[in-house]
Amino acid sequence: MSKLAFIGLGVMGFPMAGHLVARGGHEVTVYNRSRAKAEAWVSKHGGRMAETPAKAAEGASIVFSCVGDDPDLREVTLGANGAFQKMAKGAIFVDHTTASAKLARELAAEAKKRGFEFLDAPVSGGQAGAENGQLTVMVGGDPAAFERAKPVISHFAKAVTLMGGSGAGQLTKMVNQICIAGLLQGLSEGLNFALKAGLDAKLALDVISKGAAQSWQMENRGKTMVDDKFDFGFAVDWMRKDLRICFETAKENGAQLPITQLVAGYYDDVSKTGGGRWDTSSLIRRLRRA
Ligand SMILES: NC(=O)c1ccc[n+]([C@@H]2O[C@H](COP(=O)([O-])OP(=O)(O)OC[C@H]3O[C@@H](n4cnc5c(N)ncnc54)[C@H](OP(=O)(O)O)[C@@H]3O)[C@@H](O)[C@H]2O)c1
C-alpha cells in the first residue's frame, strides 16, 4: 500500500482516483478546487481530502492530476499552493490532463531540479473508460519513474505505454485527436447521406461496421448520431482545446493539418450554437440542420 494523492476530481479524475482505493487498496488524499466534489469522493471511497494541492502532495510517493488545460495544470503544480511546493524527494508526479507537450517538458525539468520526477500521461477512453478502469494511457518521461508508476496507473487502465521522453505522451494524444476529428466528420457525412438517401441508417451501420469502414466511433457513436443524442461523452469544447494544442505544435514541427483545421472550424460552429458540452459526434447536427 502506498500513500498517493489525486488532484482534480472531475468526470475523469473522480473515478480514476476511486480505482486507486478500490482496486489498489492505496491510501489516497484528494484535492478538488470546488470542495463539494472532494467531500463526495471521500464519503464514497474513504481517504482524506486536502485544502490545497500542496497539502495533498505532502508525503505522497505518487501524485496524480487530471485538470482542464495548460493554465490549470500550471496552477496546481507551480502555483503558490501548487503540489510542486511540497513534493517529496524521489516522488513522482503523474499528469493525466490533456495539455501541451511544451508545458510537460517545462514541468519535467522543474521537477528534476527539485528532486522528483514528472510524467506526462494523457488518457484516451473517455468517461466510460475512466469509470470501468479501462483507459489507454500514453506516457512521456523517465523510464525508471515510468516502471515505478505503471503498476499503480494500471489500476484504472487497460494499457499503459511509455512513448519516449517528456512530452511524448502529450504528442501521442495529439495524434489520437487528429485521427478522431477527421474520422468523425467522415462518419457524420456518411450518416447524413444515408438519411437523405432514405436508407435505414442503423441497418446501414450494422452492415458497414462489419467491413473496412469500421471504427470505434462507428461502433460506439453511430446509432446515437442517427438518434440525434449528444448529451454524454467527450465535450466539443474539450476537443477545441485539444485541437488548439495540436495546431500550436504543428506550427513548430511543420506538419500539415488541412482536414483537422476544417473540422476545428466546424466544432467552433457547434460550440457557438450552444453545443460546447455536447459529445464530439455532434458534428452531424451541423449537416442535418443545414
Ligand atoms: N471527459 C473525457 O471524456 C476526457 C477524455 C480524455 C481526456 N480528457 C481530459 O481530461 C482532463 C479532465 O477532463 P474532465 O472531463 O474530467 O473535466 P472536468 O469534469 O471539467 O474536470 C476538470 C477538473 O479539473 C479541475 N480544475 C480545472 N481547473 C482548475 C484549476 N485552475 N485549479 C484547480 N482545479 C482545476 C476541476 O475542478 P472543479 O471541480 O472545481 O471545477 C475538475 O476537478 C481534460 O484535460 C480533458 O481534456 C477528458
PDB file of C-alpha atoms and ligand atoms in Angstrom, residues 7-13 31-35 37 53 66-69 71-73 75-76 96-99 123-127 173 233-235 238 241-242 277, ligand 1:
ATOM      1  CA  ILE A   7      -5.723  16.441  -7.779  1.00  0.00           C
ATOM      2  CA  GLY A   8      -8.843  17.151  -9.888  1.00  0.00           C
ATOM      3  CA  LEU A   9     -11.945  15.034  -9.309  1.00  0.00           C
ATOM      4  CA  GLY A  10     -13.857  15.854 -12.490  1.00  0.00           C
ATOM      5  CA  VAL A  11     -15.637  13.482 -14.848  1.00  0.00           C
ATOM      6  CA  MET A  12     -12.349  11.606 -15.334  1.00  0.00           C
ATOM      7  CA  GLY A  13     -10.434  12.152 -12.084  1.00  0.00           C
ATOM      8  CA  TYR A  31      -7.835  17.745  -3.661  1.00  0.00           C
ATOM      9  CA  ASN A  32     -10.574  19.396  -5.715  1.00  0.00           C
ATOM     10  CA  ARG A  33     -10.962  23.133  -6.310  1.00  0.00           C
ATOM     11  CA  SER A  34     -14.679  23.067  -5.543  1.00  0.00           C
ATOM     12  CA  ARG A  35     -14.903  21.353  -2.209  1.00  0.00           C
ATOM     13  CA  LYS A  37     -16.655  17.002  -5.169  1.00  0.00           C
ATOM     14  CA  PRO A  53      -2.702  20.709  -3.947  1.00  0.00           C
ATOM     15  CA  CYS A  66      -6.349  15.448 -14.098  1.00  0.00           C
ATOM     16  CA  VAL A  67      -7.404  19.072 -14.579  1.00  0.00           C
ATOM     17  CA  GLY A  68      -8.526  21.096 -17.632  1.00  0.00           C
ATOM     18  CA  ASP A  69      -5.951  22.933 -19.698  1.00  0.00           C
ATOM     19  CA  PRO A  71      -3.134  27.233 -17.156  1.00  0.00           C
ATOM     20  CA  ASP A  72      -4.971  24.883 -14.754  1.00  0.00           C
ATOM     21  CA  LEU A  73      -2.103  22.414 -14.722  1.00  0.00           C
ATOM     22  CA  GLU A  75      -1.720  26.468 -11.213  1.00  0.00           C
ATOM     23  CA  VAL A  76      -1.974  23.087  -9.438  1.00  0.00           C
ATOM     24  CA  HIS A  96      -3.351  12.878 -16.865  1.00  0.00           C
ATOM     25  CA  THR A  97      -4.557  16.265 -18.184  1.00  0.00           C
ATOM     26  CA  THR A  98      -4.591  16.693 -21.970  1.00  0.00           C
ATOM     27  CA  ALA A  99      -2.167  19.622 -22.114  1.00  0.00           C
ATOM     28  CA  VAL A 123      -5.550   9.254 -21.436  1.00  0.00           C
ATOM     29  CA  SER A 124      -7.957   8.007 -24.059  1.00  0.00           C
ATOM     30  CA  GLY A 125     -11.169   6.039 -23.450  1.00  0.00           C
ATOM     31  CA  GLY A 126     -13.483   8.759 -22.144  1.00  0.00           C
ATOM     32  CA  GLN A 127     -15.788   8.795 -19.171  1.00  0.00           C
ATOM     33  CA  LYS A 173      -2.574  12.182 -27.510  1.00  0.00           C
ATOM     34  CA  GLY A 233     -19.317  11.633 -23.855  1.00  0.00           C
ATOM     35  CA  PHE A 234     -16.356  13.842 -24.747  1.00  0.00           C
ATOM     36  CA  ALA A 235     -17.296  17.534 -24.880  1.00  0.00           C
ATOM     37  CA  TRP A 238     -12.510  19.901 -24.735  1.00  0.00           C
ATOM     38  CA  LYS A 241      -8.894  22.908 -26.651  1.00  0.00           C
ATOM     39  CA  ASP A 242      -7.097  19.730 -27.747  1.00  0.00           C
ATOM     40  CA  ARG A 277     -20.765  20.418 -23.764  1.00  0.00           C
TER      41      ARG A 277
HETATM   42  N1  LIG B   1     -14.099  13.715 -20.323  1.00  0.00           N
HETATM   43  C1  LIG B   1     -13.470  12.917 -21.190  1.00  0.00           C
HETATM   44  O1  LIG B   1     -14.102  12.082 -21.861  1.00  0.00           O
HETATM   45  C2  LIG B   1     -11.964  13.009 -21.371  1.00  0.00           C
HETATM   46  C3  LIG B   1     -11.315  12.010 -22.101  1.00  0.00           C
HETATM   47  C4  LIG B   1      -9.942  12.076 -22.259  1.00  0.00           C
HETATM   48  C5  LIG B   1      -9.227  13.137 -21.737  1.00  0.00           C
HETATM   49  N2  LIG B   1      -9.886  14.128 -21.037  1.00  0.00           N
HETATM   50  C6  LIG B   1      -9.086  15.241 -20.491  1.00  0.00           C
HETATM   51  O2  LIG B   1      -9.006  15.070 -19.078  1.00  0.00           O
HETATM   52  C7  LIG B   1      -8.974  16.365 -18.457  1.00  0.00           C
HETATM   53  C8  LIG B   1     -10.128  16.453 -17.453  1.00  0.00           C
HETATM   54  O3  LIG B   1     -11.363  16.238 -18.140  1.00  0.00           O
HETATM   55  P1  LIG B   1     -12.745  16.058 -17.340  1.00  0.00           P
HETATM   56  O4  LIG B   1     -13.721  15.604 -18.370  1.00  0.00           O
HETATM   57  O5  LIG B   1     -12.523  15.259 -16.113  1.00  0.00           O
HETATM   58  O6  LIG B   1     -13.057  17.585 -16.970  1.00  0.00           O
HETATM   59  P2  LIG B   1     -13.990  18.187 -15.826  1.00  0.00           P
HETATM   60  O7  LIG B   1     -15.079  17.240 -15.455  1.00  0.00           O
HETATM   61  O8  LIG B   1     -14.340  19.559 -16.252  1.00  0.00           O
HETATM   62  O9  LIG B   1     -12.998  18.266 -14.568  1.00  0.00           O
HETATM   63  C9  LIG B   1     -11.904  19.140 -14.536  1.00  0.00           C
HETATM   64  C10 LIG B   1     -11.296  19.057 -13.158  1.00  0.00           C
HETATM   65  O10 LIG B   1     -10.191  19.954 -13.088  1.00  0.00           O
HETATM   66  C11 LIG B   1     -10.371  20.871 -12.010  1.00  0.00           C
HETATM   67  N3  LIG B   1      -9.765  22.145 -12.362  1.00  0.00           N
HETATM   68  C12 LIG B   1      -9.908  22.823 -13.527  1.00  0.00           C
HETATM   69  N4  LIG B   1      -9.190  23.963 -13.487  1.00  0.00           N
HETATM   70  C13 LIG B   1      -8.595  24.003 -12.273  1.00  0.00           C
HETATM   71  C14 LIG B   1      -7.732  24.923 -11.641  1.00  0.00           C
HETATM   72  N5  LIG B   1      -7.325  26.034 -12.279  1.00  0.00           N
HETATM   73  N6  LIG B   1      -7.330  24.660 -10.385  1.00  0.00           N
HETATM   74  C15 LIG B   1      -7.735  23.535  -9.758  1.00  0.00           C
HETATM   75  N7  LIG B   1      -8.551  22.611 -10.308  1.00  0.00           N
HETATM   76  C16 LIG B   1      -8.971  22.851 -11.549  1.00  0.00           C
HETATM   77  C17 LIG B   1     -11.880  20.969 -11.832  1.00  0.00           C
HETATM   78  O11 LIG B   1     -12.201  21.460 -10.555  1.00  0.00           O
HETATM   79  P3  LIG B   1     -13.703  21.995 -10.232  1.00  0.00           P
HETATM   80  O12 LIG B   1     -14.482  20.766  -9.871  1.00  0.00           O
HETATM   81  O13 LIG B   1     -13.525  22.923  -9.106  1.00  0.00           O
HETATM   82  O14 LIG B   1     -14.196  22.671 -11.487  1.00  0.00           O
HETATM   83  C18 LIG B   1     -12.264  19.490 -12.043  1.00  0.00           C
HETATM   84  O15 LIG B   1     -11.952  18.727 -10.895  1.00  0.00           O
HETATM   85  C19 LIG B   1      -9.036  17.406 -19.587  1.00  0.00           C
HETATM   86  O16 LIG B   1      -7.737  17.809 -19.920  1.00  0.00           O
HETATM   87  C20 LIG B   1      -9.688  16.619 -20.724  1.00  0.00           C
HETATM   88  O17 LIG B   1      -9.320  17.147 -21.991  1.00  0.00           O
HETATM   89  C21 LIG B   1     -11.240  14.087 -20.842  1.00  0.00           C
END
